[in-house]
Coordinates of C-alpha atoms in Angstrom, one line a residue:
M1 CA -14.3 4.8 5.6
A2 CA -12.9 4.9 9.2
Q3 CA -13.7 7.9 11.2
A4 CA -11.0 10.5 11.7
I5 CA -10.6 11.4 15.4
N6 CA -9.3 15.0 15.9
T7 CA -9.4 15.6 19.7
V8 CA -8.7 13.6 22.9
E9 CA -12.3 14.2 24.0
E10 CA -13.6 12.7 20.8
F11 CA -11.4 9.7 21.2
E12 CA -12.5 9.0 24.7
N13 CA -16.1 9.4 23.9
T14 CA -15.8 7.0 21.0
I15 CA -14.2 4.4 23.2
K16 CA -16.9 4.8 25.9
T17 CA -19.8 4.6 23.4
N18 CA -18.6 1.6 21.4
N19 CA -18.0 -1.9 22.7
Y20 CA -15.5 -2.8 20.0
V21 CA -13.1 -0.3 18.5
V22 CA -10.0 -0.7 16.3
V23 CA -7.7 2.3 16.3
N24 CA -5.2 3.0 13.5
F25 CA -2.3 5.2 14.7
W26 CA -0.8 6.7 11.6
A27 CA 1.3 9.6 10.3
D28 CA 1.2 11.3 6.9
W29 CA 5.0 11.4 6.6
S30 CA 5.2 7.6 6.6
K31 CA 4.5 6.0 3.2
P32 CA 3.7 2.5 4.7
S33 CA 1.4 4.2 7.2
T34 CA -0.5 6.2 4.6
Q35 CA -0.8 3.1 2.4
M36 CA -2.1 1.0 5.3
T37 CA -4.6 3.7 6.1
Q38 CA -6.2 3.1 2.7
V39 CA -6.4 -0.6 3.6
F40 CA -7.8 0.2 7.0
N41 CA -10.5 2.4 5.4
T42 CA -11.5 -0.4 3.1
L43 CA -11.9 -2.8 6.0
A44 CA -13.9 -0.2 7.8
E45 CA -16.4 0.1 5.0
K46 CA -17.0 -3.7 5.2
S47 CA -17.3 -3.7 9.0
A48 CA -19.3 -0.5 9.5
N49 CA -22.2 -2.2 11.2
K50 CA -20.2 -4.5 13.4
I51 CA -17.3 -2.6 15.0
K52 CA -16.0 0.9 15.2
M53 CA -12.8 1.7 13.3
I54 CA -11.1 5.0 13.7
N55 CA -8.0 6.9 12.5
V56 CA -5.8 8.8 14.9
E57 CA -2.8 10.9 13.8
A58 CA -0.2 9.7 16.3
E59 CA 1.7 13.0 16.6
K60 CA -1.4 15.2 16.5
L61 CA -3.0 13.3 19.5
H62 CA 0.2 12.7 21.3
Q63 CA -1.6 12.3 24.6
V64 CA -3.5 9.3 23.3
S65 CA -0.3 7.9 21.7
L66 CA 1.5 8.1 25.0
K67 CA -1.4 6.4 26.8
Y68 CA -1.3 3.4 24.5
N69 CA 2.5 3.4 24.3
I70 CA 2.6 4.0 20.5
K71 CA 6.3 3.9 19.4
S72 CA 5.9 3.5 15.6
V73 CA 3.4 3.8 12.8
P74 CA 1.3 2.1 11.8
T75 CA 0.1 0.6 15.0
Y76 CA -3.3 -0.9 15.6
I77 CA -5.0 -1.2 18.9
F78 CA -8.0 -3.5 19.4
I79 CA -10.2 -2.3 22.2
A80 CA -13.1 -4.3 23.7
Y81 CA -15.2 -2.7 26.5
Q82 CA -12.6 0.1 26.9
K83 CA -9.8 -2.4 27.5
V84 CA -7.0 -3.3 25.0
S85 CA -7.4 -6.9 23.8
N86 CA -4.8 -7.0 21.1
T87 CA -2.1 -4.8 19.5
M88 CA -0.6 -5.1 16.0
V89 CA 2.5 -3.2 14.8
G90 CA 3.6 -2.7 11.2
A91 CA 2.4 -2.6 7.6
N92 CA 0.9 -6.0 6.8
P93 CA -2.4 -5.8 4.9
A94 CA -3.1 -9.5 5.1
E95 CA -2.5 -9.8 8.8
L96 CA -4.6 -6.7 9.5
A97 CA -7.5 -8.1 7.5
I98 CA -7.3 -11.3 9.5
Q99 CA -7.0 -9.5 12.9
V100 CA -10.0 -7.3 12.1
N101 CA -12.1 -10.2 10.9
S102 CA -11.2 -12.2 14.0
F103 CA -12.1 -9.3 16.2
I104 CA -15.5 -9.2 14.5
T105 CA -16.3 -12.9 14.4
K106 CA -14.5 -13.9 17.7
P107 CA -14.9 -11.1 20.2
P108 CA -12.7 -11.5 23.3
Q109 CA -15.5 -12.9 25.5
E110 CA -16.6 -15.6 22.9
S111 CA -15.0 -18.8 21.6
S112 CA -15.0 -20.1 18.0
S113 CA -15.8 -23.5 16.5
S114 CA -14.0 -25.3 13.7
S115 CA -16.9 -24.4 11.3
S116 CA -16.6 -20.8 12.1
T117 CA -12.8 -21.0 11.5
T118 CA -13.4 -22.3 8.0
N119 CA -15.9 -19.5 7.3
N120 CA -13.4 -17.0 8.7
D121 CA -10.7 -18.2 6.3
A122 CA -13.0 -17.9 3.3
H123 CA -14.1 -14.4 4.5
N124 CA -10.4 -13.4 5.0
E125 CA -9.6 -14.5 1.4
E126 CA -12.5 -12.5 0.0
I127 CA -11.4 -9.4 2.0
L128 CA -7.9 -9.7 0.7
K129 CA -9.1 -10.1 -2.9
Q130 CA -11.2 -6.9 -2.6
M131 CA -8.4 -5.0 -0.9
K132 CA -6.0 -5.9 -3.8
A133 CA -8.6 -4.8 -6.3
N134 CA -9.1 -1.6 -4.5
Q135 CA -5.4 -0.9 -4.2
E136 CA -4.9 -1.6 -7.9
Q137 CA -7.7 0.8 -8.8
E138 CA -6.4 3.5 -6.5
K139 CA -2.9 3.2 -8.0
K140 CA -4.3 3.4 -11.5
N141 CA -6.3 6.5 -10.5
L142 CA -3.2 8.1 -8.9
N143 CA -1.0 7.4 -11.9
E144 CA -3.6 9.0 -14.2
R145 CA -3.6 12.0 -12.0
L146 CA 0.2 12.2 -11.9
E147 CA 0.3 12.1 -15.7
K148 CA -2.1 15.0 -15.9
L149 CA -0.1 17.0 -13.4
I150 CA 3.2 16.3 -15.2
N151 CA 1.6 17.5 -18.5
Q152 CA -0.2 20.5 -16.9
A153 CA 2.4 22.8 -18.4
P154 CA 5.3 22.5 -20.8
V155 CA 7.6 23.0 -17.8
M156 CA 6.5 21.6 -14.4
L157 CA 8.5 21.8 -11.2
F158 CA 7.4 19.5 -8.3
M159 CA 8.9 21.2 -5.3
K160 CA 8.5 21.8 -1.6
G161 CA 6.5 25.0 -1.2
H162 CA 5.8 27.5 -3.9
P163 CA 8.2 29.4 -6.3
D164 CA 7.8 32.6 -4.2
K165 CA 8.0 30.7 -0.9
P166 CA 10.1 27.6 -1.2
Q167 CA 10.2 25.3 1.8
C168 CA 13.7 23.8 1.2
G169 CA 17.1 25.0 -0.1
F170 CA 17.1 22.7 -3.2
S171 CA 13.7 23.9 -4.3
N172 CA 14.7 27.5 -3.8
K173 CA 17.9 27.1 -5.8
S174 CA 16.0 25.2 -8.6
V175 CA 13.5 28.0 -8.9
A176 CA 16.3 30.6 -9.1
I177 CA 18.1 28.7 -11.9
L178 CA 14.9 28.4 -13.9
R179 CA 14.1 32.1 -13.5
E180 CA 17.7 33.0 -14.4
N181 CA 17.3 31.1 -17.7
G182 CA 14.0 32.8 -18.5
F183 CA 11.8 29.7 -18.0
T184 CA 8.1 30.0 -17.7
F185 CA 6.9 27.2 -15.5
D186 CA 4.1 25.9 -13.3
S187 CA 4.8 24.2 -10.0
F188 CA 3.2 21.8 -7.6
D189 CA 3.7 21.8 -3.8
I190 CA 4.3 18.2 -2.9
L191 CA 4.0 19.0 0.8
S192 CA 0.3 19.7 0.2
D193 CA -0.5 16.2 -1.0
P194 CA 1.1 13.1 0.5
A195 CA -0.4 10.9 -2.3
V196 CA 1.4 12.9 -5.0
R197 CA 4.6 13.2 -2.9
N198 CA 4.9 9.5 -2.4
G199 CA 3.3 8.4 -5.7
L200 CA 5.5 10.5 -8.0
K201 CA 8.7 9.0 -6.6
E202 CA 7.5 5.5 -7.7
Y203 CA 5.9 6.7 -10.9
S204 CA 9.1 8.4 -12.2
N205 CA 11.6 6.2 -10.2
W206 CA 13.1 9.3 -8.7
P207 CA 13.4 9.3 -4.9
T208 CA 13.9 13.0 -4.1
Y209 CA 12.5 16.5 -4.7
P210 CA 12.5 18.8 -6.5
Q211 CA 11.7 17.1 -9.8
L212 CA 11.7 19.0 -13.1
Y213 CA 9.7 17.9 -16.1
I214 CA 9.8 19.4 -19.6
N215 CA 7.3 18.4 -22.2
G216 CA 6.1 15.6 -19.9
K217 CA 9.5 14.0 -19.5
L218 CA 11.6 13.9 -16.3
V219 CA 14.7 16.0 -16.5
G220 CA 15.9 15.3 -13.0
G221 CA 16.4 16.8 -9.6
F222 CA 18.5 19.8 -8.4
D223 CA 21.9 18.2 -9.1
I224 CA 20.8 17.6 -12.7
I225 CA 19.4 21.1 -13.1
K226 CA 22.6 22.6 -11.6
D227 CA 24.9 20.6 -13.9
L228 CA 22.8 21.4 -17.0
N229 CA 22.9 25.0 -16.1
E230 CA 26.7 25.1 -15.5
D231 CA 27.2 23.3 -18.8
G232 CA 25.0 25.8 -20.6
E233 CA 22.6 23.1 -21.7
L234 CA 19.6 23.9 -19.6
A235 CA 18.5 26.9 -21.7
E236 CA 18.5 24.7 -24.7
L237 CA 15.7 22.6 -23.2
K238 CA 13.4 25.5 -23.0
P239 CA 10.1 24.7 -24.9

């Protein structure tokens, strides 16, 4: 797994003490960025003894982001002997694998032969296969976790914040309606876990929060909760 860098001093020291460094500038609010960070970490495990790969939260270390002119996430900076040799912007797992492998097998000061190019292509293909397998397993594990969370209680509300301290108006109103109707429910703060926040949207094909589940089935978001309440149908769904 790539090393997480938390301070400017730690970043600068890493650059000075490693000849070859690949930096992943990411943000937890960006789904493509968080997904690509998983890819980046997989590549880091395979490259641990060859190059240094690090994760930098772009907004947390804004001084570093400004220095390298980071305008979007994910962005990858390839640094050789403290100088930028290449930059890649965007979420492209295949291209990232190729760029990292090229950085390992063909450092900036070296040239490659046709035979090494053939070997590189084979290695790239193997990396992509492993990455795909890892991503499929991670998705399976996440879906199993989501299913357990959804069925954690007869009534589950996935919301921003907690029932006694909601972090958005729709979550606050949903909690109020459920309490007015005498519901006993558990909740999950989706702001506390980016994997759940992003994964549940895809799992249930519902793009917004809050999300209400009763007996393991999606009821809907705030608009649905509100309409059911106004029609007098919400209380009928109480387990």
